[in-house]
CSV table of C-alpha atoms and ligand atoms in Angstrom, one decimal:
chain,number,residue,atom,x,y,z
A,1352,UNK,CA,0.1,-0.1,-0.3
A,1353,UNK,CA,1.1,3.3,-0.6
A,1354,UNK,CA,1.6,6.2,1.5
A,1355,UNK,CA,0.8,8.9,-0.3
A,1356,UNK,CA,1.9,12.6,1.8
A,1357,UNK,CA,-0.1,14.6,1.8
A,1358,UNK,CA,0.3,18.7,2.7
A,1359,UNK,CA,-2.4,20.8,3.7
A,1360,UNK,CA,-1.0,24.4,3.8
A,1361,UNK,CA,-3.9,25.8,6.1
A,1362,UNK,CA,-3.3,29.2,5.3
A,1363,UNK,CA,-3.8,31.7,7.6
A,1364,UNK,CA,-6.4,34.9,6.9
A,1365,UNK,CA,-2.9,37.1,7.7
A,1366,UNK,CA,-1.1,35.0,4.5
A,1367,UNK,CA,-3.9,36.1,2.1
A,1368,UNK,CA,-3.3,39.8,2.9
A,1369,UNK,CA,-2.3,41.6,-0.3
A,1370,UNK,CA,0.9,43.8,1.0
A,1371,UNK,CA,0.3,46.3,-2.2
A,1372,UNK,CA,-3.3,46.7,-1.1
A,1373,UNK,CA,-3.1,47.3,2.3
A,1374,UNK,CA,-5.5,49.9,4.0
A,1375,UNK,CA,-3.3,52.8,5.4
A,1376,UNK,CA,-6.0,53.8,8.2
A,1377,UNK,CA,-7.9,51.5,10.0
A,1378,UNK,CA,-10.9,53.3,12.8
A,1379,UNK,CA,-12.3,51.2,14.8
A,1380,UNK,CA,-15.0,51.1,17.1
A,1381,UNK,CA,-14.0,49.2,20.2
A,1382,UNK,CA,-18.0,47.9,21.5
A,1383,UNK,CA,-19.3,45.3,23.2
A,1384,UNK,CA,-16.9,44.9,26.7
A,1385,UNK,CA,-19.8,45.8,28.8
A,1386,UNK,CA,-22.4,42.9,27.3
A,1387,UNK,CA,-19.0,40.4,26.9
A,1388,UNK,CA,-18.5,40.6,31.5
A,1389,UNK,CA,-22.1,39.9,31.6
A,1390,UNK,CA,-22.5,37.4,29.7
A,1391,UNK,CA,-19.8,35.5,32.1
A,1392,UNK,CA,-21.6,36.9,35.3
A,1393,UNK,CA,-18.9,40.0,36.2
A,1394,UNK,CA,-19.1,43.6,35.9
A,1395,UNK,CA,-19.1,45.8,33.0
A,1396,UNK,CA,-15.4,46.9,33.7
A,1397,UNK,CA,-14.1,43.3,33.7
A,1398,UNK,CA,-15.3,44.2,30.1
A,1399,UNK,CA,-12.8,46.9,29.9
A,1400,UNK,CA,-10.4,45.5,31.4
A,1401,UNK,CA,-9.9,42.2,29.0
A,1402,UNK,CA,-10.2,44.8,26.4
A,1403,UNK,CA,-7.2,46.5,27.0
A,1404,UNK,CA,-5.7,42.5,25.9
A,1405,UNK,CA,-7.7,43.2,21.9
A,1406,UNK,CA,-6.6,46.7,21.9
A,1407,UNK,CA,-2.1,45.2,23.0
A,1408,UNK,CA,-3.3,42.4,20.2
A,1409,UNK,CA,-5.1,44.5,17.5
A,1410,UNK,CA,-2.6,47.4,18.3
A,1411,UNK,CA,0.6,45.1,17.3
A,1412,UNK,CA,-1.2,42.9,14.4
A,1413,UNK,CA,-2.1,45.9,13.0
A,1414,UNK,CA,1.7,47.2,13.1
A,1415,UNK,CA,3.2,44.2,12.1
A,1416,UNK,CA,1.1,43.4,9.3
A,1417,UNK,CA,2.7,47.3,8.1
A,1418,UNK,CA,-0.7,49.7,8.7
A,1419,UNK,CA,0.5,52.9,9.0
A,1420,UNK,CA,-2.3,54.7,11.5
A,1421,UNK,CA,-4.9,53.2,13.4
A,1422,UNK,CA,-7.1,55.0,15.3
A,1423,UNK,CA,-9.5,53.5,18.5
A,1424,UNK,CA,-12.7,55.0,19.3
A,1425,UNK,CA,-11.9,54.7,23.4
A,1426,UNK,CA,-14.3,56.9,25.1
A,1427,UNK,CA,-17.0,58.9,23.3
A,1428,UNK,CA,-18.6,62.6,25.0
A,1429,UNK,CA,-21.0,60.8,24.8
A,1430,UNK,CA,-20.1,58.2,27.5
A,1431,UNK,CA,-19.8,60.4,29.6
A,1432,UNK,CA,-23.1,59.9,31.2
A,1433,UNK,CA,-22.6,56.9,32.1
A,1434,UNK,CA,-23.0,55.6,35.5
A,1435,UNK,CA,-19.7,58.1,37.4
A,1436,UNK,CA,-18.1,54.5,39.0
A,1437,UNK,CA,-17.3,53.3,35.8
A,1438,UNK,CA,-16.1,56.3,34.3
A,1439,UNK,CA,-14.3,56.3,36.8
A,1440,UNK,CA,-12.9,53.0,36.4
A,1441,UNK,CA,-12.3,53.7,32.9
A,1442,UNK,CA,-10.3,56.2,33.0
A,1443,UNK,CA,-8.4,54.9,35.5
A,1444,UNK,CA,-7.9,51.7,33.4
A,1445,UNK,CA,-6.6,54.8,31.0
A,1446,UNK,CA,-3.7,55.7,33.4
A,1447,UNK,CA,-2.6,52.1,34.5
A,1448,UNK,CA,-2.7,51.2,30.5
A,1449,UNK,CA,-0.5,53.7,28.8
A,1450,UNK,CA,2.2,53.4,32.0
A,1451,UNK,CA,2.1,49.9,31.8
A,1452,UNK,CA,2.2,50.1,27.5
A,1453,UNK,CA,4.4,52.5,27.5
A,1454,UNK,CA,7.9,50.4,26.8
A,1455,UNK,CA,5.9,47.9,23.6
A,1456,UNK,CA,5.3,51.2,22.5
A,1457,UNK,CA,8.5,52.4,22.4
A,1458,UNK,CA,9.8,48.5,21.5
A,1459,UNK,CA,7.3,48.9,19.0
A,1460,UNK,CA,8.3,51.9,17.6
A,1461,UNK,CA,4.3,53.0,18.1
A,1462,UNK,CA,4.2,56.9,18.2
A,1463,UNK,CA,1.1,57.6,20.3
A,1464,UNK,CA,-1.3,60.8,19.4
A,1465,UNK,CA,-5.4,61.3,20.8
A,1466,UNK,CA,-8.5,63.2,19.1
A,1467,UNK,CA,-11.1,64.6,21.4
A,1468,UNK,CA,-11.6,66.8,23.7
A,1469,UNK,CA,-9.2,66.1,25.6
A,1470,UNK,CA,-9.2,69.1,28.4
A,1471,UNK,CA,-12.2,67.1,29.9
A,1472,UNK,CA,-9.8,63.8,31.2
A,1473,UNK,CA,-9.2,64.3,35.0
A,1474,UNK,CA,-5.8,65.9,35.1
A,1475,UNK,CA,-3.7,62.6,35.8
A,1476,UNK,CA,-5.4,61.0,32.9
A,1477,UNK,CA,-4.8,63.8,30.6
A,1478,UNK,CA,-0.7,64.5,31.6
A,1479,UNK,CA,-0.4,60.3,32.1
A,1480,UNK,CA,-1.6,60.6,28.1
A,1481,UNK,CA,0.3,64.3,27.6
A,1482,UNK,CA,3.4,62.1,28.8
A,1483,UNK,CA,3.2,59.6,27.1
A,1484,UNK,CA,2.8,61.2,23.4
A,1485,UNK,CA,5.7,62.9,24.1
A,1486,UNK,CA,7.8,60.3,25.0
A,1487,UNK,CA,6.5,58.3,21.8
A,1488,UNK,CA,7.0,61.6,19.4
A,1489,UNK,CA,9.5,60.1,17.2
A,1490,UNK,CA,8.5,57.1,17.4
A,1491,UNK,CA,8.6,56.1,13.1
A,1492,UNK,CA,5.8,53.2,12.5
A,1493,UNK,CA,2.2,52.7,13.5
A,1494,UNK,CA,0.3,55.7,14.4
A,1495,UNK,CA,-1.8,54.8,16.6
A,1496,UNK,CA,-5.0,58.1,17.9
A,1497,UNK,CA,-7.0,57.0,20.7
A,1498,UNK,CA,-9.9,59.2,19.8
A,1499,UNK,CA,-10.6,59.9,23.9
A,1500,UNK,CA,-14.0,62.3,25.2
A,1501,UNK,CA,-14.0,62.6,21.4
A,1502,UNK,CA,-17.6,64.1,19.1
A,1503,UNK,CA,-17.3,63.5,15.6
A,1504,UNK,CA,-20.3,66.8,15.7
A,1505,UNK,CA,-18.2,68.7,17.9
A,1506,UNK,CA,-14.8,68.2,16.5
A,1507,UNK,CA,-16.6,70.3,13.2
A,1508,UNK,CA,-18.3,72.1,14.7
A,1509,UNK,CA,-14.9,73.3,16.2
A,1510,UNK,CA,-13.6,73.6,12.6
A,1511,UNK,CA,-16.3,76.0,11.8
A,1512,UNK,CA,-15.7,77.7,14.7
A,1513,UNK,CA,-12.2,78.2,13.5
A,1514,UNK,CA,-12.4,79.0,10.2
A,1515,UNK,CA,-14.8,81.8,10.9
A,1516,UNK,CA,-12.4,83.3,13.3
A,1517,UNK,CA,-9.9,83.2,10.9
A,1518,UNK,CA,-12.2,84.5,8.1
A,1519,UNK,CA,-12.7,87.5,11.0
A,1520,UNK,CA,-9.6,88.5,11.8
A,1521,UNK,CA,-8.9,88.8,7.4
A,1522,UNK,CA,-6.5,85.9,7.4
A,1523,UNK,CA,-9.0,83.5,4.6
A,1524,UNK,CA,-11.8,84.6,2.2
A,1525,UNK,CA,-14.1,82.1,2.3
A,1526,UNK,CA,-13.8,81.4,-1.3
A,1527,UNK,CA,-10.4,79.6,-0.1
A,1528,UNK,CA,-12.5,77.5,1.7
A,1529,UNK,CA,-11.9,74.2,0.4
A,1530,UNK,CA,-12.4,70.3,1.6
A,1531,UNK,CA,-8.0,70.0,2.8
A,1532,UNK,CA,-8.7,73.5,4.1
A,1533,UNK,CA,-11.6,72.6,5.9
A,1534,UNK,CA,-9.8,68.9,6.9
A,1535,UNK,CA,-6.9,70.9,7.8
A,1536,UNK,CA,-9.4,72.6,10.9
A,1537,UNK,CA,-10.4,69.1,12.1
A,1538,UNK,CA,-8.4,66.8,15.2
A,1539,UNK,CA,-7.4,64.4,12.8
A,1540,UNK,CA,-5.6,67.1,10.3
A,1541,UNK,CA,-2.3,65.0,10.5
A,1542,UNK,CA,-4.0,61.9,9.7
A,1543,UNK,CA,-5.0,60.6,6.6
A,1544,UNK,CA,-8.8,59.8,5.6
A,1545,UNK,CA,-9.7,55.4,6.9
A,1546,UNK,CA,-10.4,53.7,3.7
A,1547,UNK,CA,-12.1,51.0,6.9
A,1548,UNK,CA,-13.8,51.4,9.5
A,1549,UNK,CA,-14.1,48.5,11.7
A,1550,UNK,CA,-17.2,47.9,14.5
A,1551,UNK,CA,-17.3,45.5,16.5
A,1552,UNK,CA,-20.7,43.6,18.8
A,1553,UNK,CA,-23.0,43.4,16.2
A,1554,UNK,CA,-23.9,47.4,16.6
A,1555,UNK,CA,-24.6,48.6,12.8
A,1556,UNK,CA,-23.8,52.2,13.6
A,1557,UNK,CA,-20.9,55.1,13.7
A,1558,UNK,CA,-21.8,56.6,17.7
A,1559,UNK,CA,-20.8,59.9,16.2
A,1560,UNK,CA,-17.2,59.0,15.0
A,1561,UNK,CA,-14.9,60.7,12.4
A,1562,UNK,CA,-18.2,61.9,10.4
A,1563,UNK,CA,-16.2,64.0,8.1
A,1564,UNK,CA,-13.2,61.0,7.5
A,1565,UNK,CA,-15.1,57.7,6.9
A,1566,UNK,CA,-16.6,59.9,4.0
A,1567,UNK,CA,-15.4,56.8,2.3
A,1568,UNK,CA,-14.1,54.3,4.7
A,1569,UNK,CA,-15.5,50.8,3.6
A,1570,UNK,CA,-17.5,50.0,7.0
A,1571,UNK,CA,-17.3,46.5,7.9
A,1572,UNK,CA,-19.1,44.9,10.8
A,1573,UNK,CA,-18.5,42.4,12.9
A,1574,UNK,CA,-20.9,40.4,15.5
A,1575,UNK,CA,-17.8,39.4,17.7
A,1576,UNK,CA,-17.5,41.5,21.1
A,1577,UNK,CA,-14.9,43.7,21.7
A,1578,UNK,CA,-13.1,41.3,24.5
A,1579,UNK,CA,-12.6,38.1,22.0
A,1580,UNK,CA,-11.5,40.1,18.9
A,1581,UNK,CA,-7.8,39.3,18.5
A,1582,UNK,CA,-5.7,40.4,15.4
A,1583,UNK,CA,-6.7,37.4,12.8
A,1584,UNK,CA,-9.9,38.7,13.5
A,1585,UNK,CA,-8.4,42.5,11.8
A,1586,UNK,CA,-7.1,41.0,9.2
A,1587,UNK,CA,-10.1,39.3,8.4
A,1588,UNK,CA,-11.7,42.3,8.3
A,1589,UNK,CA,-8.2,44.0,6.5
A,1590,UNK,CA,-8.8,40.3,4.0
A,1591,UNK,CA,-12.5,41.0,3.4
A,1592,UNK,CA,-11.2,45.3,2.5
A,1593,UNK,CA,-9.7,43.9,-0.5
A,1594,UNK,CA,-12.0,42.3,-1.8
A,1595,UNK,CA,-14.2,45.2,-2.7
A,1596,UNK,CA,-14.3,47.3,-5.4
A,1597,UNK,CA,-13.4,50.6,-4.3
A,1598,UNK,CA,-15.0,52.9,-6.9
A,1599,UNK,CA,-15.6,56.5,-5.6
A,1600,UNK,CA,-18.1,56.9,-8.7
A,1601,UNK,CA,-16.9,56.0,-11.0
A,1602,UNK,CA,-18.4,53.1,-12.9
A,1603,UNK,CA,-16.5,49.6,-12.8
A,1604,UNK,CA,-15.4,49.4,-15.9
A,1605,UNK,CA,-13.9,52.9,-15.6
A,1606,UNK,CA,-11.5,52.0,-12.2
A,1607,UNK,CA,-10.4,48.3,-13.6
B,2131,LIG,C1,-17.2,49.7,24.4
B,2131,LIG,O1,-17.9,48.9,25.1
B,2131,LIG,C2,-16.3,50.5,25.2
B,2131,LIG,C3,-16.6,52.7,25.5
B,2131,LIG,C4,-17.9,52.3,24.7
B,2131,LIG,C5,-16.2,52.7,26.9
B,2131,LIG,P1,-19.7,49.3,26.1
B,2131,LIG,O2,-18.7,49.5,27.6
B,2131,LIG,O3,-19.8,49.9,25.2
B,2131,LIG,O4,-19.8,47.6,26.0
B,2131,LIG,P2,-21.7,47.1,25.1
B,2131,LIG,O5,-22.1,47.7,24.1
B,2131,LIG,O6,-22.5,48.1,26.7
B,2131,LIG,O7,-21.9,46.1,25.9
B,2132,LIG,C1,-19.2,53.9,21.1
B,2132,LIG,O1,-19.9,53.0,21.4
B,2132,LIG,C2,-18.2,54.9,21.8
B,2132,LIG,C3,-16.7,54.0,21.8
B,2132,LIG,C4,-16.9,52.5,21.7
B,2132,LIG,C5,-16.2,54.7,22.8
B,2132,LIG,P1,-21.0,52.7,22.5
B,2132,LIG,O2,-21.2,51.7,23.1
B,2132,LIG,O3,-20.9,54.4,23.8
B,2132,LIG,O4,-22.1,53.7,21.3
B,2132,LIG,P2,-23.4,53.4,21.7
B,2132,LIG,O5,-24.4,53.6,22.6
B,2132,LIG,O6,-23.4,52.1,21.3
B,2132,LIG,O7,-23.8,54.7,20.1
B,2133,LIG,MG1,-20.9,50.0,23.7
């Protein structure tokens, strides 16, 4: 009897990704921490703690793959309305996580950035964050942006105010207000627009996140809860993104 050696190569999602067509910028709405914890009979805060493990893995996975910008919805302006116990726990988690991860960020050449109304963060949190941003400022790898106390509508409103001020001062003519000028007045002025936006937890909404910036992003929704999301899931989303035809208003024939 002949024995045939059958070699089965199991290709992971990562191996199937075309590295020449990576999204430059991936934005994620990390949702479902509370439900994840509740499902395990634990307090919501337990979910936030476990969500940090997903952040760590996804940041490493994104950097390893060669994604240039990763923007994580970490705390929305609306999240201030949660019970104060939860808000305090999240802010403390933020401080301790930055503290714990800073070494890893330096090792991995990650540049930390933040967008949102950061002045509303507790002082200790703001200082810790700013310290880490300063410390990683010279890093040239993945740009990791945390959206904190973030509201896209407020960002847009603030941009409109800034522009109005410039017009009032006479440094800007209304006819010179272009899309680029507008974008330069957003928190994200130093980031390209995300090509891929991921939301976990089976919710199909944007929740006031990057409304201007995702005008042409590919949207990817998964029912996985954030603490269950790992780099393999990110790779799966990127693979899905690469299967799409991005037409930007043109016909299929034009883009091919
Ligand atoms: C996302 O998980 C984390 C934050 C919004 C801070 P949630 O806390 O929203 O978890 P669910 O959506 O209630 O399950
Ligand atoms: C969006 O999640 C904000 C973050 C992930 C930080 P939420 O859980 O706050 O959003 P909604 O309330 O489901 O829209
Ligand atoms: Mg939620």
